[in-house]
Amino acid sequence: MIEKSFNRIIVDTAALENNFRYIQDAAGPDVPVMAMVKADGYGHGMIGAANAFAKAGCGCFGVAEIHEGILLRERGIAGDIYITTGFGNEDVELFYQYNLIPVIYSIEAAQALSAHGVSIGKRIGIHVKVDTGMSRLGIFPDDLNPFLDKVASLQGVRVTGLMSHFPEADIPGTDSTITAISRFEAACKDVKSRLGGVCHIANSGAVINFPDARFDMVRAGIALYGYHPAGREYKVRPEARRLLPAMSFHSKVLQVKELEAGAGVSYGHTYIADRPIKLAVLPVGYNSGYSRGLSNKGEVIIRGKCASVCGRVCMNICMVDVTDIEGVQAGDDVVLMGAQGGSVIDADDIAEKVGSISYEVLCMLGNNNLREYQVG
Ligand SMILES: *Cc1c(COP(=O)(O)O)cnc(C)c1O
């Protein structure tokens, strides 16, 4: 495949570094920040993002599955790498081979890891996931002590940490977060009195909103990519103002055409020109992660001005109204996300229009287009 397209994601590595430093400052000098680089670095490219964070001082990375951790190692990423969403027992040797840290939530996983460790004369450090109210992966705090008893009898593994996850730490003062912190605190006491170890529960929201939640390490994702987890409304607050969105999405105008009043635009003719209008046709559609939900809703920037999407977004094409923008012609630069000439569209703006969150917009755009890295 030829790596060329009208559509380009540009990732600003200086913004990624800036965001890492900001979150590290917020966490404090004694609390390491695990950079979450799953989902191909929230669409920014896992390796490119991890390298930028490493350059800013990051020595700890988190991904969902083993194959991601292996790729990080193969591309030369040093430091600790955590695999946070489980693994098949047939893959346990990979943790030893690639020096990855497993997070477990079942005794079977601990047994499988231990059996391999014993067979090669090694003992691997594992983190245990507890469910403090997210009702997602993890064992309940009440089951922790019996669980640790069982693990203690395994010669090939050692518990070196405890982790959990918050359901709504992005909103300051949430009761569920306060409850989860106290449950986690109690669970950590149990582990530390027996084994020591590193306790971590904070995501971006908790780093920003809940200083009590930092424990021994924090795990930041969305903030490192420049967004507040709770969206636009919170982004303007002083604690989040230093976050810089790192991703922008660019394309070109394919064709410009004049329509008469009454002309219908795109599939289903959901847009009918109510006056003579000028349309720009763009080579961007839902195949590029530009959601069909942006039909008759999206905005793009051309010549520094905003233009609205007319009609349905197609698979590889959409149309925008450039009637009021002087001089638009084929080949003009289009910014679908990012800034140009004083106009700005960010992932929160797009997310709001389609009833989603910045996280999803970044994954959809970032993981469906060619990426380039630039500084600044
Ligand atoms: C993705 C992820 C995070 C980061 O969450 P953000 O809201 O993006 O900061 C933290 N912990 C775990 C286990 C995750 O999967």
Tab-separated table of C-alpha atoms and ligand atoms in Angstrom:
chain	number	residue	atom	x	y	z
A	1	MET	CA	0.000	0.000	0.000
A	2	ILE	CA	1.236	3.489	-0.836
A	3	GLU	CA	1.311	5.551	2.327
A	4	LYS	CA	-0.282	8.641	0.920
A	5	SER	CA	-3.678	10.230	1.333
A	6	PHE	CA	-5.388	13.604	1.240
A	7	ASN	CA	-6.191	12.991	4.896
A	8	ARG	CA	-3.495	13.409	7.513
A	9	ILE	CA	-3.374	13.238	11.275
A	10	ILE	CA	-0.672	15.477	12.666
A	11	VAL	CA	0.558	14.724	16.178
A	12	ASP	CA	2.382	17.508	17.984
A	13	THR	CA	5.002	15.713	20.070
A	14	ALA	CA	5.855	18.891	21.972
A	15	ALA	CA	2.240	18.998	23.202
A	16	LEU	CA	2.509	15.377	24.395
A	17	GLU	CA	5.698	16.218	26.290
A	18	ASN	CA	4.097	19.342	27.764
A	19	ASN	CA	1.088	17.348	28.960
A	20	PHE	CA	3.258	14.661	30.541
A	21	ARG	CA	5.254	17.271	32.456
A	22	TYR	CA	2.048	18.918	33.609
A	23	ILE	CA	0.555	15.673	34.901
A	24	GLN	CA	3.867	14.735	36.543
A	25	ASP	CA	3.885	18.144	38.276
A	26	ALA	CA	0.304	17.596	39.425
A	27	ALA	CA	1.113	14.118	40.737
A	28	GLY	CA	4.159	15.416	42.586
A	29	PRO	CA	7.803	14.400	42.494
A	30	ASP	CA	7.369	11.166	44.446
A	31	VAL	CA	4.507	9.722	42.433
A	32	PRO	CA	5.401	8.089	39.110
A	33	VAL	CA	2.985	8.592	36.214
A	34	MET	CA	2.065	5.516	34.192
A	35	ALA	CA	1.336	6.757	30.674
A	36	MET	CA	-1.623	4.852	29.236
A	37	VAL	CA	-0.816	4.197	25.588
A	38	LYS	CA	-3.460	1.585	24.781
A	39	ALA	CA	-5.648	1.899	21.676
A	40	ASP	CA	-2.534	2.907	19.733
A	41	GLY	CA	-1.900	5.767	22.116
A	42	TYR	CA	-5.533	6.967	22.055
A	43	GLY	CA	-5.098	7.292	18.280
A	44	HIS	CA	-1.806	9.202	18.480
A	45	GLY	CA	0.319	6.151	17.638
A	46	MET	CA	1.487	4.033	20.576
A	47	ILE	CA	5.183	4.167	19.739
A	48	GLY	CA	5.253	7.858	18.826
A	49	ALA	CA	3.331	8.749	21.974
A	50	ALA	CA	5.430	6.522	24.229
A	51	ASN	CA	8.640	8.028	22.826
A	52	ALA	CA	7.364	11.560	23.475
A	53	PHE	CA	6.375	10.700	27.059
A	54	ALA	CA	9.714	8.953	27.625
A	55	LYS	CA	11.516	12.065	26.399
A	56	ALA	CA	9.556	14.060	28.997
A	57	GLY	CA	10.720	11.671	31.729
A	58	CYS	CA	8.155	8.875	31.694
A	59	GLY	CA	9.420	5.450	32.765
A	60	CYS	CA	6.176	3.539	33.072
A	61	PHE	CA	3.596	2.583	30.465
A	62	GLY	CA	0.220	0.885	30.494
A	63	VAL	CA	-1.516	-1.002	27.691
A	64	ALA	CA	-4.523	-3.296	27.491
A	65	GLU	CA	-3.132	-6.483	25.944
A	66	ILE	CA	0.155	-8.360	25.717
A	67	HIS	CA	0.753	-7.796	22.002
A	68	GLU	CA	0.871	-4.053	22.675
A	69	GLY	CA	3.458	-4.534	25.412
A	70	ILE	CA	5.572	-6.717	23.136
A	71	LEU	CA	5.494	-4.093	20.397
A	72	LEU	CA	6.604	-1.418	22.866
A	73	ARG	CA	9.592	-3.592	23.827
A	74	GLU	CA	10.404	-4.440	20.200
A	75	ARG	CA	10.475	-0.728	19.404
A	76	GLY	CA	12.895	-0.069	22.220
A	77	ILE	CA	10.657	1.342	24.941
A	78	ALA	CA	12.371	0.872	28.315
A	79	GLY	CA	10.907	1.013	31.814
A	80	ASP	CA	7.922	-0.749	33.335
A	81	ILE	CA	5.126	-1.944	31.061
A	82	TYR	CA	1.820	-3.043	32.593
A	83	ILE	CA	-0.722	-5.250	30.836
A	84	THR	CA	-4.005	-4.189	32.409
A	85	THR	CA	-6.839	-6.139	30.804
A	86	GLY	CA	-5.904	-9.754	31.229
A	87	PHE	CA	-4.281	-12.470	29.124
A	88	GLY	CA	-4.714	-16.065	28.138
A	89	ASN	CA	-2.873	-18.652	30.229
A	90	GLU	CA	-1.114	-19.856	27.062
A	91	ASP	CA	0.678	-16.492	26.903
A	92	VAL	CA	2.238	-16.402	30.371
A	93	GLU	CA	5.799	-17.001	29.150
A	94	LEU	CA	5.659	-13.744	27.166
A	95	PHE	CA	5.604	-11.775	30.414
A	96	TYR	CA	8.972	-13.262	31.339
A	97	GLN	CA	10.388	-13.058	27.848
A	98	TYR	CA	9.525	-9.384	27.331
A	99	ASN	CA	9.743	-8.222	30.925
A	100	LEU	CA	6.095	-7.151	31.176
A	101	ILE	CA	4.080	-6.756	34.369
A	102	PRO	CA	0.831	-8.722	34.528
A	103	VAL	CA	-2.255	-7.397	36.250
A	104	ILE	CA	-4.369	-10.303	37.433
A	105	TYR	CA	-7.882	-10.856	38.772
A	106	SER	CA	-8.055	-14.669	38.884
A	107	ILE	CA	-6.147	-17.320	40.797
A	108	GLU	CA	-5.846	-19.362	37.593
A	109	ALA	CA	-3.786	-16.593	36.018
A	110	ALA	CA	-1.503	-16.484	39.049
A	111	GLN	CA	-1.105	-20.262	38.934
A	112	ALA	CA	-0.250	-20.242	35.228
A	113	LEU	CA	2.306	-17.458	35.703
A	114	SER	CA	3.771	-19.234	38.699
A	115	ALA	CA	4.048	-22.591	36.941
A	116	HIS	CA	6.109	-21.035	34.170
A	117	GLY	CA	8.231	-19.075	36.635
A	118	VAL	CA	9.023	-22.233	38.594
A	119	SER	CA	9.901	-24.074	35.377
A	120	ILE	CA	12.549	-21.498	34.465
A	121	GLY	CA	13.649	-20.682	38.009
A	122	LYS	CA	12.194	-17.168	38.122
A	123	ARG	CA	9.633	-15.310	40.188
A	124	ILE	CA	7.566	-12.587	38.521
A	125	GLY	CA	6.008	-9.539	40.192
A	126	ILE	CA	2.264	-9.228	39.664
A	127	HIS	CA	-0.321	-6.563	40.407
A	128	VAL	CA	-3.796	-7.532	41.573
A	129	LYS	CA	-6.849	-5.663	40.352
A	130	VAL	CA	-9.620	-4.920	42.840
A	131	ASP	CA	-13.103	-3.699	42.013
A	132	THR	CA	-13.877	-0.755	44.306
A	133	GLY	CA	-17.132	0.187	42.592
A	134	MET	CA	-16.526	0.296	38.836
A	135	SER	CA	-18.095	-3.165	38.427
A	136	ARG	CA	-15.589	-3.946	35.730
A	137	LEU	CA	-12.480	-6.123	35.928
A	138	GLY	CA	-11.160	-7.091	39.361
A	139	ILE	CA	-11.862	-9.017	42.538
A	140	PHE	CA	-13.934	-7.510	45.331
A	141	PRO	CA	-12.008	-6.105	48.307
A	142	ASP	CA	-13.752	-8.612	50.605
A	143	ASP	CA	-12.163	-11.451	48.644
A	144	LEU	CA	-8.690	-9.935	48.680
A	145	ASN	CA	-7.197	-11.564	51.761
A	146	PRO	CA	-8.203	-15.123	50.852
A	147	PHE	CA	-6.922	-14.393	47.342
A	148	LEU	CA	-3.564	-13.196	48.671
A	149	ASP	CA	-3.360	-16.319	50.865
A	150	LYS	CA	-3.689	-18.496	47.799
A	151	VAL	CA	-1.157	-16.486	45.814
A	152	ALA	CA	1.287	-16.633	48.738
A	153	SER	CA	1.548	-20.396	48.261
A	154	LEU	CA	2.744	-19.977	44.662
A	155	GLN	CA	6.531	-20.034	44.284
A	156	GLY	CA	6.763	-18.372	40.855
A	157	VAL	CA	4.887	-15.140	41.577
A	158	ARG	CA	5.007	-12.328	44.093
A	159	VAL	CA	2.378	-9.621	44.566
A	160	THR	CA	4.116	-6.276	44.041
A	161	GLY	CA	1.101	-4.036	43.679
A	162	LEU	CA	-2.603	-3.417	43.846
A	163	MET	CA	-4.693	-1.467	41.375
A	164	SER	CA	-8.264	-0.297	40.919
A	165	HIS	CA	-10.193	2.084	38.672
A	166	PHE	CA	-12.679	4.945	39.223
A	167	PRO	CA	-16.053	5.257	37.500
A	168	GLU	CA	-16.439	9.052	37.777
A	169	ALA	CA	-13.345	10.756	39.109
A	170	ASP	CA	-13.536	13.173	36.175
A	171	ILE	CA	-16.206	15.077	38.134
A	172	PRO	CA	-14.904	16.822	41.279
A	173	GLY	CA	-16.382	15.686	44.589
A	174	THR	CA	-18.248	12.616	43.323
A	175	ASP	CA	-19.425	10.307	46.125
A	176	SER	CA	-18.503	7.156	44.198
A	177	THR	CA	-14.912	8.395	44.016
A	178	ILE	CA	-14.746	9.136	47.726
A	179	THR	CA	-16.177	5.677	48.484
A	180	ALA	CA	-13.740	3.994	46.104
A	181	ILE	CA	-10.785	5.822	47.685
A	182	SER	CA	-11.696	4.574	51.149
A	183	ARG	CA	-12.258	1.003	49.914
A	184	PHE	CA	-8.948	1.094	48.085
A	185	GLU	CA	-7.158	2.552	51.090
A	186	ALA	CA	-8.349	-0.355	53.228
A	187	ALA	CA	-7.352	-2.903	50.577
A	188	CYS	CA	-3.901	-1.321	50.237
A	189	LYS	CA	-3.404	-1.542	53.989
A	190	ASP	CA	-4.096	-5.272	53.804
A	191	VAL	CA	-1.585	-5.751	51.006
A	192	LYS	CA	1.086	-3.488	52.423
A	193	SER	CA	0.982	-5.041	55.864
A	194	ARG	CA	1.754	-8.377	54.224
A	195	LEU	CA	3.848	-7.602	51.184
A	196	GLY	CA	4.583	-3.935	50.595
A	197	GLY	CA	3.954	-2.995	46.987
A	198	VAL	CA	2.720	-0.195	44.806
A	199	CYS	CA	-0.922	0.926	44.988
A	200	HIS	CA	-2.492	2.817	42.096
A	201	ILE	CA	-6.038	3.836	41.246
A	202	ALA	CA	-5.962	7.399	39.844
A	203	ASN	CA	-6.819	8.125	36.214
A	204	SER	CA	-6.539	11.591	34.647
A	205	GLY	CA	-9.696	12.789	36.375
A	206	ALA	CA	-8.448	11.727	39.785
A	207	VAL	CA	-5.016	13.294	39.239
A	208	ILE	CA	-6.743	16.590	38.508
A	209	ASN	CA	-9.606	16.429	41.023
A	210	PHE	CA	-8.660	14.122	43.897
A	211	PRO	CA	-5.223	14.629	45.463
A	212	ASP	CA	-6.088	11.886	48.009
A	213	ALA	CA	-6.287	9.348	45.203
A	214	ARG	CA	-2.661	9.493	44.104
A	215	PHE	CA	-1.307	6.724	46.359
A	216	ASP	CA	2.037	5.348	45.028
A	217	MET	CA	1.500	5.892	41.312
A	218	VAL	CA	-1.095	7.383	38.931
A	219	ARG	CA	-2.246	6.202	35.509
A	220	ALA	CA	-2.986	9.023	33.103
A	221	GLY	CA	-4.454	8.739	29.651
A	222	ILE	CA	-6.645	11.434	28.163
A	223	ALA	CA	-4.905	14.345	29.935
A	224	LEU	CA	-1.599	13.333	28.358
A	225	TYR	CA	-3.240	13.787	24.974
A	226	GLY	CA	-4.473	17.266	25.935
A	227	TYR	CA	-8.064	16.805	27.048
A	228	HIS	CA	-9.948	17.020	30.307
A	229	PRO	CA	-11.756	13.726	30.938
A	230	ALA	CA	-15.046	15.495	31.661
A	231	GLY	CA	-15.000	17.475	28.430
A	232	ARG	CA	-15.082	21.051	27.315
A	233	GLU	CA	-16.935	22.496	30.270
A	234	TYR	CA	-14.018	21.542	32.530
A	235	LYS	CA	-11.196	22.257	30.129
A	236	VAL	CA	-11.355	25.994	30.764
A	237	ARG	CA	-10.740	25.545	34.476
A	238	PRO	CA	-7.337	26.660	35.695
A	239	GLU	CA	-6.233	23.143	36.647
A	240	ALA	CA	-6.644	21.962	33.067
A	241	ARG	CA	-5.611	25.031	31.134
A	242	ARG	CA	-2.085	23.811	30.546
A	243	LEU	CA	-3.296	20.740	28.666
A	244	LEU	CA	-2.608	21.076	24.948
A	245	PRO	CA	-4.471	18.917	22.407
A	246	ALA	CA	-1.785	17.059	20.474
A	247	MET	CA	-3.784	15.749	17.514
A	248	SER	CA	-5.078	17.633	14.499
A	249	PHE	CA	-6.779	16.302	11.358
A	250	HIS	CA	-6.215	17.803	7.933
A	251	SER	CA	-7.477	17.308	4.410
A	252	LYS	CA	-7.890	19.135	1.089
A	253	VAL	CA	-10.780	20.487	-0.966
A	254	LEU	CA	-11.410	18.171	-3.952
A	255	GLN	CA	-13.930	20.273	-5.865
A	256	VAL	CA	-15.933	23.476	-5.451
A	257	LYS	CA	-19.376	23.821	-7.028
A	258	GLU	CA	-22.284	26.245	-7.151
A	259	LEU	CA	-25.763	24.896	-6.463
A	260	GLU	CA	-29.079	26.442	-7.318
A	261	ALA	CA	-31.745	26.916	-4.655
A	262	GLY	CA	-33.704	23.691	-4.255
A	263	ALA	CA	-30.791	21.328	-5.018
A	264	GLY	CA	-30.537	18.336	-2.675
A	265	VAL	CA	-27.142	17.309	-1.280
A	266	SER	CA	-25.742	13.794	-0.679
A	267	TYR	CA	-27.530	10.495	0.048
A	268	GLY	CA	-31.151	10.892	1.000
A	269	HIS	CA	-31.118	14.596	0.096
A	270	THR	CA	-31.330	15.430	3.785
A	271	TYR	CA	-30.014	18.890	2.957
A	272	ILE	CA	-31.835	21.073	0.415
A	273	ALA	CA	-30.245	24.382	-0.570
A	274	ASP	CA	-32.677	27.155	0.401
A	275	ARG	CA	-30.730	29.672	-1.709
A	276	PRO	CA	-27.918	29.448	-4.246
A	277	ILE	CA	-24.929	28.053	-2.357
A	278	LYS	CA	-21.294	27.176	-2.933
A	279	LEU	CA	-20.204	23.697	-1.800
A	280	ALA	CA	-16.757	22.272	-1.232
A	281	VAL	CA	-16.426	18.509	-1.667
A	282	LEU	CA	-13.953	16.865	0.759
A	283	PRO	CA	-12.335	13.407	0.593
A	284	VAL	CA	-13.338	12.615	4.185
A	285	GLY	CA	-16.017	10.231	5.416
A	286	TYR	CA	-16.835	7.743	8.105
A	287	ASN	CA	-14.134	5.423	6.808
A	288	SER	CA	-11.694	8.062	8.082
A	289	GLY	CA	-13.418	8.060	11.458
A	290	TYR	CA	-15.406	11.172	10.595
A	291	SER	CA	-18.685	9.953	12.021
A	292	ARG	CA	-21.863	9.733	9.972
A	293	GLY	CA	-23.402	11.358	13.040
A	294	LEU	CA	-21.782	14.587	11.816
A	295	SER	CA	-24.207	14.676	8.860
A	296	ASN	CA	-25.705	18.202	8.743
A	297	LYS	CA	-23.883	18.934	12.031
A	298	GLY	CA	-20.117	18.905	11.604
A	299	GLU	CA	-17.951	21.941	10.987
A	300	VAL	CA	-14.562	22.250	9.337
A	301	ILE	CA	-12.135	25.145	8.882
A	302	ILE	CA	-11.192	26.434	5.422
A	303	ARG	CA	-9.230	29.672	4.900
A	304	GLY	CA	-9.499	30.269	8.640
A	305	LYS	CA	-13.303	30.199	8.642
A	306	CYS	CA	-15.818	27.580	9.753
A	307	ALA	CA	-17.893	25.750	7.133
A	308	SER	CA	-20.826	23.469	8.002
A	309	VAL	CA	-21.310	19.928	6.744
A	310	CYS	CA	-24.253	19.747	4.292
A	311	GLY	CA	-26.174	16.505	3.986
A	312	ARG	CA	-25.006	13.043	4.964
A	313	VAL	CA	-21.387	12.164	5.540
A	314	CYS	CA	-20.580	9.392	3.007
A	315	MET	CA	-18.005	6.632	3.340
A	316	ASN	CA	-15.160	8.636	1.803
A	317	ILE	CA	-16.698	12.017	1.003
A	318	CYS	CA	-18.577	14.851	2.608
A	319	MET	CA	-19.705	18.299	1.492
A	320	VAL	CA	-19.431	21.625	3.327
A	321	ASP	CA	-21.045	24.996	2.710
A	322	VAL	CA	-18.432	27.584	1.701
A	323	THR	CA	-20.873	30.195	0.352
A	324	ASP	CA	-19.582	32.799	2.795
A	325	ILE	CA	-15.884	32.013	2.485
A	326	GLU	CA	-14.091	34.045	-0.147
A	327	GLY	CA	-12.007	32.345	-2.827
A	328	VAL	CA	-12.226	28.667	-1.835
A	329	GLN	CA	-10.779	26.411	-4.524
A	330	ALA	CA	-9.791	22.818	-5.133
A	331	GLY	CA	-6.573	22.000	-3.302
A	332	ASP	CA	-7.241	24.337	-0.354
A	333	ASP	CA	-6.230	23.023	3.056
A	334	VAL	CA	-9.067	21.864	5.280
A	335	VAL	CA	-8.788	21.487	9.047
A	336	LEU	CA	-11.383	19.064	10.402
A	337	MET	CA	-9.880	19.120	13.899
A	338	GLY	CA	-7.292	21.639	14.995
A	339	ALA	CA	-6.712	25.371	14.555
A	340	GLN	CA	-6.345	27.616	11.539
A	341	GLY	CA	-6.515	31.407	11.250
A	342	GLY	CA	-8.026	31.896	14.709
A	343	SER	CA	-10.732	29.239	14.322
A	344	VAL	CA	-10.480	26.113	16.465
A	345	ILE	CA	-12.296	22.759	16.437
A	346	ASP	CA	-11.237	20.196	19.005
A	347	ALA	CA	-12.224	16.627	19.862
A	348	ASP	CA	-14.671	17.839	22.518
A	349	ASP	CA	-16.485	19.950	19.895
A	350	ILE	CA	-16.812	16.964	17.575
A	351	ALA	CA	-17.757	14.632	20.438
A	352	GLU	CA	-20.544	16.930	21.588
A	353	LYS	CA	-22.132	16.865	18.126
A	354	VAL	CA	-22.266	13.081	18.000
A	355	GLY	CA	-23.058	12.393	21.656
A	356	SER	CA	-19.632	10.980	22.443
A	357	ILE	CA	-16.416	11.889	24.273
A	358	SER	CA	-13.018	13.146	23.168
A	359	TYR	CA	-11.517	9.685	23.797
A	360	GLU	CA	-13.636	8.095	21.064
A	361	VAL	CA	-13.108	10.914	18.576
A	362	LEU	CA	-9.316	10.661	19.029
A	363	CYS	CA	-9.389	6.870	18.512
A	364	MET	CA	-11.675	7.102	15.482
A	365	LEU	CA	-9.723	9.820	13.676
A	366	GLY	CA	-6.257	8.843	14.845
A	367	ASN	CA	-6.553	5.137	14.141
A	368	ASN	CA	-8.128	5.479	10.706
A	369	ASN	CA	-5.731	7.887	9.001
A	370	LEU	CA	-2.050	8.221	8.254
A	371	ARG	CA	-0.151	9.954	11.020
A	372	GLU	CA	2.734	12.400	10.936
A	373	TYR	CA	4.706	13.694	13.895
A	374	GLN	CA	5.757	17.300	14.225
A	375	VAL	CA	7.151	19.473	16.951
A	376	GLY	CA	4.882	22.436	17.721
B	1	LIG	C1	-7.268	3.880	30.012
B	1	LIG	C2	-7.019	3.666	31.451
B	1	LIG	C3	-6.664	4.706	32.312
B	1	LIG	C4	-6.577	6.150	31.869
B	1	LIG	O1	-7.835	6.789	31.930
B	1	LIG	P1	-7.969	8.327	31.506
B	1	LIG	O2	-9.345	8.688	31.871
B	1	LIG	O3	-7.745	8.354	30.029
B	1	LIG	O4	-6.916	9.062	32.230
B	1	LIG	C5	-6.343	4.390	33.618
B	1	LIG	N1	-6.412	3.126	34.055
B	1	LIG	C6	-6.777	2.094	33.266
B	1	LIG	C7	-6.837	0.726	33.810
B	1	LIG	C8	-7.115	2.337	31.948
B	1	LIG	O5	-7.479	1.319	31.167
